[in-house]
Every structure is written in C-alpha cells, then in structure tokens.
C-alpha cells in the first residue's frame, strides 16, 4: 500500500487522506490549503529552494508543499499546530526519510532548539504559509530571534506584503516593516490569487521572500535598543517623537529633546518619518543613556 502511494502525486494522496480521515478545515487556524503541485513547484523555484538546503517549514497543512520540499532538499522540519492533520501528513509523507513534522504552536516553539536538533548548527531556510493573523508575529519572531536563517519565503496577504515592502515616509511604513527592513530585504516573488486556495480566503496573497542580511547595511550598536527605538518611533503615530520617547523610555521632556538633539534630529519630528539611518543614530544615543 505504502509503496503504491509513493508513485501517486502528493496532491492526490493529500486529497484522499483528508477525505478518509474526515478532515474539516478550521477557519480559526487559517486552513486555506494549496494543492496544485505545479504552482507549489513554481513558488519553490522562485524561492530558489534546492538540494543542499535545510528547511524549517511552518504550517504544512496537508503536506503537499512539504512533500515537494522533502523531494528537493536535504532536510525538512515542519511545525504544525493541528494534531488532526497527523494521519494525513503521515500518509502524504510516507517513505520520506528526510522530513519530520513536529506538532506545536510556532509562536511558542523553541525554534533554536528545533532547528539545531533537526537541521544542524548551520544556516537554514524558512518556508511558511500561515494564517494571516499570525504571519507578521511569526516573521518578527524569526527575524529578531538571532537564528541562523538565510531567508524566509512566506505567503502573506497582499496588503501585508505592501506594508512589509513600504519604505520610510510612505503611508504604509510601520514598526513591523522597519524591524523587518533592519534585519533583511523583502521582495515579492509571486502574486497568488485567492482562488488557488481551498477553501478560497477573502483576500489575495503574495509569496514574499525576506533575505536576511549577513551584514546589515544599517547597523545600530545594539539590536535590542534598535528594536525599542523602532517601537517608540511608532508608539503614537500622531504625536511628536519627543513625546513617544518620554513614554517609551520614561524620560523627562528635557531629556527627550536632548536625545533628539544629540541624534541630529528636529525637536518637532515625528517618528514615522525617520529613515533607518536616523533610527539607528537615535538608538545609539539612547544606548549611551540607558
Ligand atoms: N502549507 C499548507 C498549504 O499551503 O496548503 C497549509 C497552509 S494553511 C494557510 C496554514 C497552516 O498553518 C494550517 O495547516 C494550520 O493548521 C497551521 N497553523 C496555524 N497556526 C499555526 C501555528 N501557530 N503554528 C503552527 N502551525 C499553525
């Protein structure tokens, strides 16, 4: 039975297994699945996922993408929150020795330990198709965690992609975009219309790649302070940055103005207009004080 299944496409195996196990998708877990192997192959081609790669996959669902990854790469470890997918994934991935699925919440999982134990000490790549409501949090968790991640290829809501790609001064520019821009460079690889998913969500998607910098083009003295500075810059968008600094770092009005002056910034400036270089300069001034 198992051997016979290996020659059958992963899409068919997944569809049959979902049916056999009476699986019903959970809207609350963002279970909009991709079955089209042509599309999934094209997405992985665009992401450049190949032979030597070690991949952390988040949200394998019924495992059609996971099976493609296992065929292409040296090693795959996938994190799936829904235990009900276990029998489906066991069927779809049967006979594939280089893939392991761990049933856990990617937001709580010890990514460092899981990647070390399953993918080794070296750099690894991340592929994810997650519920849209946690995608940004997962991206921030991965980007700021200090893991040896080469890049993250992720399916995001089209609007989220626009926010992530926004630049300083643009309307969409926000704290999450600034944090991701500090650690890496994002580009849209492919737009994916909603009707490619089953069931179809209410929004279109974009497959995005964030290449993590080995050497950041803008480097603050302390990454932790840079993150706090970005958070402060966007704390209250309509307020002046001096007010946000007071609130975020418990500074007096005079101290906040002195910090801005030392960083070469106008006392009236708003946080959302700062460039990455200005944010880093501000972060470095704050590092000397706090
Ligand atoms: N990758 C599959 C595909 O393309 O067909 C499934 C994508 S589906 C949009 C999202 C998957 O993430 C679901 O299987 C869901 O159960 C899983 N998921 C949701 N929240 C999760 C979490 N916090 N940690 C790990 N997996 C999660």
mmCIF file of C-alpha atoms and ligand atoms in Angstrom:
data_model
loop_
_atom_site.group_PDB
_atom_site.id
_atom_site.type_symbol
_atom_site.label_atom_id
_atom_site.label_comp_id
_atom_site.label_asym_id
_atom_site.label_seq_id
_atom_site.Cartn_x
_atom_site.Cartn_y
_atom_site.Cartn_z
ATOM 1 C CA UNK A 1 0.000 0.000 0.000
ATOM 2 C CA UNK A 2 2.718 2.447 1.073
ATOM 3 C CA UNK A 3 4.903 1.788 -1.982
ATOM 4 C CA UNK A 4 1.942 2.137 -4.285
ATOM 5 C CA UNK A 5 1.209 5.560 -2.725
ATOM 6 C CA UNK A 6 4.751 6.827 -3.404
ATOM 7 C CA UNK A 7 4.114 6.830 -7.141
ATOM 8 C CA UNK A 8 0.862 8.753 -6.680
ATOM 9 C CA UNK A 9 1.038 12.550 -6.635
ATOM 10 C CA UNK A 10 1.201 14.272 -3.258
ATOM 11 C CA UNK A 11 -1.916 16.210 -4.203
ATOM 12 C CA UNK A 12 -3.912 13.021 -4.721
ATOM 13 C CA UNK A 13 -2.517 11.426 -1.566
ATOM 14 C CA UNK A 14 -3.463 14.530 0.410
ATOM 15 C CA UNK A 15 -6.969 14.713 -1.021
ATOM 16 C CA UNK A 16 -7.639 11.021 -0.394
ATOM 17 C CA UNK A 17 -6.183 11.168 3.137
ATOM 18 C CA UNK A 18 -8.188 14.283 4.067
ATOM 19 C CA UNK A 19 -11.337 12.540 2.855
ATOM 20 C CA UNK A 20 -10.509 9.227 4.551
ATOM 21 C CA UNK A 21 -9.913 10.898 7.886
ATOM 22 C CA UNK A 22 -12.999 13.096 7.580
ATOM 23 C CA UNK A 23 -10.836 16.214 7.977
ATOM 24 C CA UNK A 24 -12.698 19.514 8.085
ATOM 25 C CA UNK A 25 -10.695 22.718 7.682
ATOM 26 C CA UNK A 26 -10.706 25.103 10.662
ATOM 27 C CA UNK A 27 -11.224 28.728 9.760
ATOM 28 C CA UNK A 28 -9.787 29.672 13.169
ATOM 29 C CA UNK A 29 -6.449 28.087 12.160
ATOM 30 C CA UNK A 30 -6.399 29.806 8.773
ATOM 31 C CA UNK A 31 -6.596 26.467 6.973
ATOM 32 C CA UNK A 32 -6.707 27.542 3.331
ATOM 33 C CA UNK A 33 -4.716 24.901 1.545
ATOM 34 C CA UNK A 34 -2.722 24.817 -1.686
ATOM 35 C CA UNK A 35 -2.882 21.532 -3.594
ATOM 36 C CA UNK A 36 -1.651 22.480 -7.069
ATOM 37 C CA UNK A 37 1.802 20.921 -7.357
ATOM 38 C CA UNK A 38 2.602 22.946 -10.460
ATOM 39 C CA UNK A 39 2.009 26.153 -8.528
ATOM 40 C CA UNK A 40 3.882 24.939 -5.434
ATOM 41 C CA UNK A 41 6.837 23.829 -7.557
ATOM 42 C CA UNK A 42 6.896 27.216 -9.281
ATOM 43 C CA UNK A 43 6.847 29.005 -5.920
ATOM 44 C CA UNK A 44 9.754 26.920 -4.621
ATOM 45 C CA UNK A 45 11.621 27.524 -7.884
ATOM 46 C CA UNK A 46 11.150 31.261 -7.406
ATOM 47 C CA UNK A 47 12.342 30.953 -3.816
ATOM 48 C CA UNK A 48 15.384 29.027 -5.102
ATOM 49 C CA UNK A 49 14.939 26.160 -2.639
ATOM 50 C CA UNK A 50 17.229 23.301 -3.730
ATOM 51 C CA UNK A 51 19.443 20.302 -2.955
ATOM 52 C CA UNK A 52 21.681 21.248 -0.053
ATOM 53 C CA UNK A 53 19.051 23.307 1.727
ATOM 54 C CA UNK A 54 17.819 22.622 5.217
ATOM 55 C CA UNK A 55 14.316 23.978 5.637
ATOM 56 C CA UNK A 56 12.092 24.868 8.541
ATOM 57 C CA UNK A 57 8.520 24.826 7.296
ATOM 58 C CA UNK A 58 5.771 26.439 9.310
ATOM 59 C CA UNK A 59 2.168 25.369 8.777
ATOM 60 C CA UNK A 60 2.453 22.315 6.460
ATOM 61 C CA UNK A 61 -1.325 21.714 6.392
ATOM 62 C CA UNK A 62 -1.990 18.520 4.380
ATOM 63 C CA UNK A 63 1.672 18.465 3.325
ATOM 64 C CA UNK A 64 1.673 18.911 -0.456
ATOM 65 C CA UNK A 65 4.297 21.682 -0.194
ATOM 66 C CA UNK A 66 6.085 19.638 2.493
ATOM 67 C CA UNK A 67 6.381 16.670 0.110
ATOM 68 C CA UNK A 68 7.866 18.965 -2.550
ATOM 69 C CA UNK A 69 10.338 20.345 -0.033
ATOM 70 C CA UNK A 70 11.323 16.822 1.042
ATOM 71 C CA UNK A 71 11.954 15.897 -2.594
ATOM 72 C CA UNK A 72 14.040 18.998 -3.247
ATOM 73 C CA UNK A 73 16.012 19.476 -0.054
ATOM 74 C CA UNK A 74 18.395 17.694 2.225
ATOM 75 C CA UNK A 75 16.347 18.047 5.396
ATOM 76 C CA UNK A 76 12.942 19.449 6.353
ATOM 77 C CA UNK A 77 11.352 20.023 9.740
ATOM 78 C CA UNK A 78 7.750 21.224 9.751
ATOM 79 C CA UNK A 79 5.779 22.781 12.612
ATOM 80 C CA UNK A 80 2.032 22.185 12.552
ATOM 81 C CA UNK A 81 -0.336 23.203 15.326
ATOM 82 C CA UNK A 82 -3.222 20.932 14.328
ATOM 83 C CA UNK A 83 -2.839 17.353 15.615
ATOM 84 C CA UNK A 84 -5.819 16.339 13.470
ATOM 85 C CA UNK A 85 -3.539 16.635 10.450
ATOM 86 C CA UNK A 86 -1.199 13.957 11.841
ATOM 87 C CA UNK A 87 -2.751 10.952 9.999
ATOM 88 C CA UNK A 88 -2.969 12.990 6.793
ATOM 89 C CA UNK A 89 0.658 14.113 6.980
ATOM 90 C CA UNK A 90 1.777 10.565 7.846
ATOM 91 C CA UNK A 91 0.121 9.311 4.669
ATOM 92 C CA UNK A 92 1.326 12.098 2.405
ATOM 93 C CA UNK A 93 4.910 11.984 3.693
ATOM 94 C CA UNK A 94 5.152 8.211 4.000
ATOM 95 C CA UNK A 95 8.554 6.868 2.946
ATOM 96 C CA UNK A 96 10.195 10.296 3.035
ATOM 97 C CA UNK A 97 13.085 9.896 5.479
ATOM 98 C CA UNK A 98 14.340 13.466 5.435
ATOM 99 C CA UNK A 99 11.236 15.151 6.821
ATOM 100 C CA UNK A 100 9.968 15.389 10.373
ATOM 101 C CA UNK A 101 6.734 17.015 11.482
ATOM 102 C CA UNK A 102 6.501 18.448 14.999
ATOM 103 C CA UNK A 103 3.027 19.247 16.302
ATOM 104 C CA UNK A 104 3.333 22.538 18.142
ATOM 105 C CA UNK A 105 2.475 26.222 18.070
ATOM 106 C CA UNK A 106 5.116 28.026 16.007
ATOM 107 C CA UNK A 107 4.632 31.100 18.190
ATOM 108 C CA UNK A 108 5.680 29.195 21.299
ATOM 109 C CA UNK A 109 8.081 26.609 19.883
ATOM 110 C CA UNK A 110 11.767 26.746 20.747
ATOM 111 C CA UNK A 111 12.900 27.485 17.179
ATOM 112 C CA UNK A 112 16.587 27.484 18.130
ATOM 113 C CA UNK A 113 16.474 24.018 19.676
ATOM 114 C CA UNK A 114 14.208 22.539 16.983
ATOM 115 C CA UNK A 115 16.384 23.843 14.161
ATOM 116 C CA UNK A 116 19.633 22.724 15.836
ATOM 117 C CA UNK A 117 18.321 19.236 16.611
ATOM 118 C CA UNK A 118 16.739 18.649 13.220
ATOM 119 C CA UNK A 119 18.683 20.780 10.752
ATOM 120 C CA UNK A 120 22.097 21.085 12.415
ATOM 121 C CA UNK A 121 24.061 24.148 13.509
ATOM 122 C CA UNK A 122 24.420 25.778 10.101
ATOM 123 C CA UNK A 123 22.178 28.238 8.284
ATOM 124 C CA UNK A 124 18.682 27.150 7.358
ATOM 125 C CA UNK A 125 15.840 28.489 5.267
ATOM 126 C CA UNK A 126 12.235 29.057 6.267
ATOM 127 C CA UNK A 127 9.162 28.402 4.154
ATOM 128 C CA UNK A 128 5.770 29.311 5.593
ATOM 129 C CA UNK A 129 2.129 29.539 4.642
ATOM 130 C CA UNK A 130 0.398 30.564 7.822
ATOM 131 C CA UNK A 131 -2.866 32.092 8.947
ATOM 132 C CA UNK A 132 -2.667 35.748 8.047
ATOM 133 C CA UNK A 133 -3.404 36.938 11.569
ATOM 134 C CA UNK A 134 -0.161 35.466 12.947
ATOM 135 C CA UNK A 135 2.133 35.849 9.940
ATOM 136 C CA UNK A 136 3.609 39.194 10.998
ATOM 137 C CA UNK A 137 4.194 37.989 14.558
ATOM 138 C CA UNK A 138 5.888 34.829 13.304
ATOM 139 C CA UNK A 139 8.041 36.858 10.884
ATOM 140 C CA UNK A 140 9.091 39.230 13.670
ATOM 141 C CA UNK A 141 9.814 36.292 15.959
ATOM 142 C CA UNK A 142 12.015 34.646 13.315
ATOM 143 C CA UNK A 143 13.761 37.858 12.247
ATOM 144 C CA UNK A 144 14.610 39.049 15.749
ATOM 145 C CA UNK A 145 15.425 35.681 17.309
ATOM 146 C CA UNK A 146 19.100 35.580 16.324
ATOM 147 C CA UNK A 147 18.703 32.263 14.441
ATOM 148 C CA UNK A 148 20.995 31.410 11.515
ATOM 149 C CA UNK A 149 18.195 31.950 8.995
ATOM 150 C CA UNK A 150 19.249 32.589 5.402
ATOM 151 C CA UNK A 151 15.877 33.653 4.157
ATOM 152 C CA UNK A 152 12.165 33.375 4.810
ATOM 153 C CA UNK A 153 9.788 32.617 1.951
ATOM 154 C CA UNK A 154 6.288 33.238 3.151
ATOM 155 C CA UNK A 155 2.766 33.539 1.829
ATOM 156 C CA UNK A 156 1.195 36.735 3.094
ATOM 157 C CA UNK A 157 -1.982 38.651 2.466
ATOM 158 C CA UNK A 158 -1.344 41.027 -0.460
ATOM 159 C CA UNK A 159 -1.977 44.056 1.757
ATOM 160 C CA UNK A 160 0.521 42.742 4.315
ATOM 161 C CA UNK A 161 3.113 42.429 1.541
ATOM 162 C CA UNK A 162 2.562 46.087 0.653
ATOM 163 C CA UNK A 163 3.129 47.060 4.290
ATOM 164 C CA UNK A 164 6.261 44.926 4.586
ATOM 165 C CA UNK A 165 7.681 46.439 1.385
ATOM 166 C CA UNK A 166 6.882 50.040 2.412
ATOM 167 C CA UNK A 167 9.762 52.489 2.821
ATOM 168 C CA UNK A 168 10.260 55.308 5.354
ATOM 169 C CA UNK A 169 7.931 58.222 4.674
ATOM 170 C CA UNK A 170 5.339 56.081 2.884
ATOM 171 C CA UNK A 171 1.845 55.765 4.318
ATOM 172 C CA UNK A 172 2.169 52.019 4.915
ATOM 173 C CA UNK A 173 5.519 52.299 6.730
ATOM 174 C CA UNK A 174 5.073 50.816 10.191
ATOM 175 C CA UNK A 175 7.034 49.286 13.077
ATOM 176 C CA UNK A 176 6.875 45.737 11.675
ATOM 177 C CA UNK A 177 8.152 46.937 8.272
ATOM 178 C CA UNK A 178 11.008 48.809 9.974
ATOM 179 C CA UNK A 179 12.030 45.802 12.075
ATOM 180 C CA UNK A 180 11.999 43.502 9.045
ATOM 181 C CA UNK A 181 13.864 46.097 6.929
ATOM 182 C CA UNK A 182 16.550 46.290 9.628
ATOM 183 C CA UNK A 183 17.217 42.552 9.513
ATOM 184 C CA UNK A 184 16.601 41.754 5.861
ATOM 185 C CA UNK A 185 15.452 42.682 2.391
ATOM 186 C CA UNK A 186 11.994 41.717 1.197
ATOM 187 C CA UNK A 187 10.734 41.163 -2.326
ATOM 188 C CA UNK A 188 7.520 39.763 -3.767
ATOM 189 C CA UNK A 189 8.243 36.579 -5.714
ATOM 190 C CA UNK A 190 4.741 35.877 -6.984
ATOM 191 C CA UNK A 191 1.210 37.085 -6.526
ATOM 192 C CA UNK A 192 -1.219 34.260 -5.772
ATOM 193 C CA UNK A 193 -4.932 34.891 -6.345
ATOM 194 C CA UNK A 194 -7.424 33.730 -3.720
ATOM 195 C CA UNK A 195 -8.988 31.092 -5.981
ATOM 196 C CA UNK A 196 -5.798 28.993 -5.879
ATOM 197 C CA UNK A 197 -6.531 28.104 -2.233
ATOM 198 C CA UNK A 198 -9.084 25.609 -0.901
ATOM 199 C CA UNK A 199 -11.262 26.894 0.595
ATOM 200 C CA UNK A 200 -10.665 30.299 -1.034
ATOM 201 C CA UNK A 201 -9.963 33.056 1.509
ATOM 202 C CA UNK A 202 -11.447 36.556 1.164
ATOM 203 C CA UNK A 203 -8.123 38.094 0.144
ATOM 204 C CA UNK A 204 -5.423 37.658 -2.478
ATOM 205 C CA UNK A 205 -1.928 36.640 -1.441
ATOM 206 C CA UNK A 206 1.671 37.317 -2.279
ATOM 207 C CA UNK A 207 4.590 34.931 -1.890
ATOM 208 C CA UNK A 208 7.327 37.011 -0.359
ATOM 209 C CA UNK A 209 10.993 36.349 0.247
ATOM 210 C CA UNK A 210 12.895 38.091 3.005
ATOM 211 C CA UNK A 211 16.617 37.616 2.596
ATOM 212 C CA UNK A 212 18.287 38.062 5.972
ATOM 213 C CA UNK A 213 21.362 40.286 5.934
ATOM 214 C CA UNK A 214 24.670 38.686 6.798
ATOM 215 C CA UNK A 215 25.926 42.223 7.235
ATOM 216 C CA UNK A 216 23.249 44.805 7.778
ATOM 217 C CA UNK A 217 23.536 47.947 5.616
ATOM 218 C CA UNK A 218 22.469 49.968 8.669
ATOM 219 C CA UNK A 219 23.837 48.626 11.938
ATOM 220 C CA UNK A 220 22.936 50.072 15.329
ATOM 221 C CA UNK A 221 25.344 49.442 18.196
ATOM 222 C CA UNK A 222 22.728 47.334 19.949
ATOM 223 C CA UNK A 223 19.979 45.393 18.160
ATOM 224 C CA UNK A 224 17.818 45.293 21.295
ATOM 225 C CA UNK A 225 17.914 49.091 21.570
ATOM 226 C CA UNK A 226 17.182 49.449 17.852
ATOM 227 C CA UNK A 227 14.033 47.348 18.348
ATOM 228 C CA UNK A 228 12.970 49.500 21.322
ATOM 229 C CA UNK A 229 13.688 52.653 19.308
ATOM 230 C CA UNK A 230 11.553 51.442 16.396
ATOM 231 C CA UNK A 231 8.781 50.551 18.821
ATOM 232 C CA UNK A 232 8.997 54.041 20.355
ATOM 233 C CA UNK A 233 9.020 55.758 16.947
ATOM 234 C CA UNK A 234 5.641 54.236 16.080
ATOM 235 C CA UNK A 235 4.157 54.201 19.586
ATOM 236 C CA UNK A 236 1.687 57.038 18.970
ATOM 237 C CA UNK A 237 1.715 57.963 15.303
ATOM 238 C CA UNK A 238 0.153 61.406 15.660
ATOM 239 C CA UNK A 239 2.438 62.522 18.473
ATOM 240 C CA UNK A 240 5.848 64.058 18.144
ATOM 241 C CA UNK A 241 8.754 61.651 18.577
ATOM 242 C CA UNK A 242 9.809 63.533 21.752
ATOM 243 C CA UNK A 243 6.518 62.522 23.402
ATOM 244 C CA UNK A 244 6.946 58.926 22.317
ATOM 245 C CA UNK A 245 10.499 58.857 23.705
ATOM 246 C CA UNK A 246 9.223 60.196 27.038
ATOM 247 C CA UNK A 247 6.577 57.476 27.208
ATOM 248 C CA UNK A 248 8.721 54.592 25.931
ATOM 249 C CA UNK A 249 11.897 55.290 27.914
ATOM 250 C CA UNK A 250 10.496 57.176 30.954
ATOM 251 C CA UNK A 251 12.445 60.310 30.012
ATOM 252 C CA UNK A 252 11.677 63.880 31.064
ATOM 253 C CA UNK A 253 10.784 66.397 28.352
ATOM 254 C CA UNK A 254 14.277 67.930 28.543
ATOM 255 C CA UNK A 255 15.961 64.544 28.311
ATOM 256 C CA UNK A 256 13.886 63.576 25.267
ATOM 257 C CA UNK A 257 14.779 66.834 23.495
ATOM 258 C CA UNK A 258 18.454 66.416 24.393
ATOM 259 C CA UNK A 259 18.429 62.905 22.908
ATOM 260 C CA UNK A 260 16.891 64.199 19.674
ATOM 261 C CA UNK A 261 19.458 66.980 19.500
ATOM 262 C CA UNK A 262 22.339 64.568 20.052
ATOM 263 C CA UNK A 263 20.974 62.385 17.268
ATOM 264 C CA UNK A 264 20.802 65.422 14.959
ATOM 265 C CA UNK A 265 17.006 65.322 14.752
ATOM 266 C CA UNK A 266 14.482 68.172 14.850
ATOM 267 C CA UNK A 267 12.616 68.587 18.190
ATOM 268 C CA UNK A 268 9.309 68.527 16.273
ATOM 269 C CA UNK A 269 9.967 65.421 14.189
ATOM 270 C CA UNK A 270 7.512 62.518 14.116
ATOM 271 C CA UNK A 271 8.824 59.001 14.497
ATOM 272 C CA UNK A 272 7.223 57.641 11.354
ATOM 273 C CA UNK A 273 9.347 59.833 9.040
ATOM 274 C CA UNK A 274 12.721 58.639 10.341
ATOM 275 C CA UNK A 275 14.987 56.769 7.924
ATOM 276 C CA UNK A 276 16.704 53.564 9.033
ATOM 277 C CA UNK A 277 19.954 55.529 9.469
ATOM 278 C CA UNK A 278 18.206 58.069 11.709
ATOM 279 C CA UNK A 279 16.573 55.325 13.754
ATOM 280 C CA UNK A 280 19.990 53.698 14.235
ATOM 281 C CA UNK A 281 21.560 57.030 15.235
ATOM 282 C CA UNK A 282 18.789 57.622 17.753
ATOM 283 C CA UNK A 283 19.188 54.083 19.049
ATOM 284 C CA UNK A 284 22.931 54.654 19.558
ATOM 285 C CA UNK A 285 22.302 57.866 21.538
ATOM 286 C CA UNK A 286 19.741 56.043 23.684
ATOM 287 C CA UNK A 287 22.239 53.194 24.200
ATOM 288 C CA UNK A 288 24.674 55.601 25.845
ATOM 289 C CA UNK A 289 21.978 56.707 28.317
ATOM 290 C CA UNK A 290 20.015 53.552 29.136
HETATM 291 N N1 LIG B 1 1.179 24.981 3.846
HETATM 292 C C1 LIG B 1 -0.146 24.450 3.647
HETATM 293 C C2 LIG B 1 -0.634 24.761 2.249
HETATM 294 O O1 LIG B 1 -0.026 25.627 1.614
HETATM 295 O O2 LIG B 1 -1.595 24.151 1.800
HETATM 296 C C3 LIG B 1 -1.145 24.934 4.676
HETATM 297 C C4 LIG B 1 -1.325 26.399 4.770
HETATM 298 S S1 LIG B 1 -2.636 26.923 5.813
HETATM 299 C C5 LIG B 1 -2.815 28.589 5.209
HETATM 300 C C6 LIG B 1 -1.889 27.273 7.390
HETATM 301 C C7 LIG B 1 -1.431 26.078 8.208
HETATM 302 O O3 LIG B 1 -0.797 26.567 9.399
HETATM 303 C C8 LIG B 1 -2.571 25.183 8.678
HETATM 304 O O4 LIG B 1 -2.224 23.841 8.476
HETATM 305 C C9 LIG B 1 -2.701 25.467 10.172
HETATM 306 O O5 LIG B 1 -3.202 24.397 10.915
HETATM 307 C C10 LIG B 1 -1.258 25.828 10.526
HETATM 308 N N2 LIG B 1 -1.112 26.703 11.694
HETATM 309 C C11 LIG B 1 -1.973 27.656 12.128
HETATM 310 N N3 LIG B 1 -1.491 28.274 13.210
HETATM 311 C C12 LIG B 1 -0.291 27.700 13.485
HETATM 312 C C13 LIG B 1 0.688 27.898 14.494
HETATM 313 N N4 LIG B 1 0.540 28.816 15.440
HETATM 314 N N5 LIG B 1 1.793 27.119 14.493
HETATM 315 C C14 LIG B 1 1.959 26.160 13.530
HETATM 316 N N6 LIG B 1 1.053 25.938 12.542
HETATM 317 C C15 LIG B 1 -0.053 26.687 12.524
#
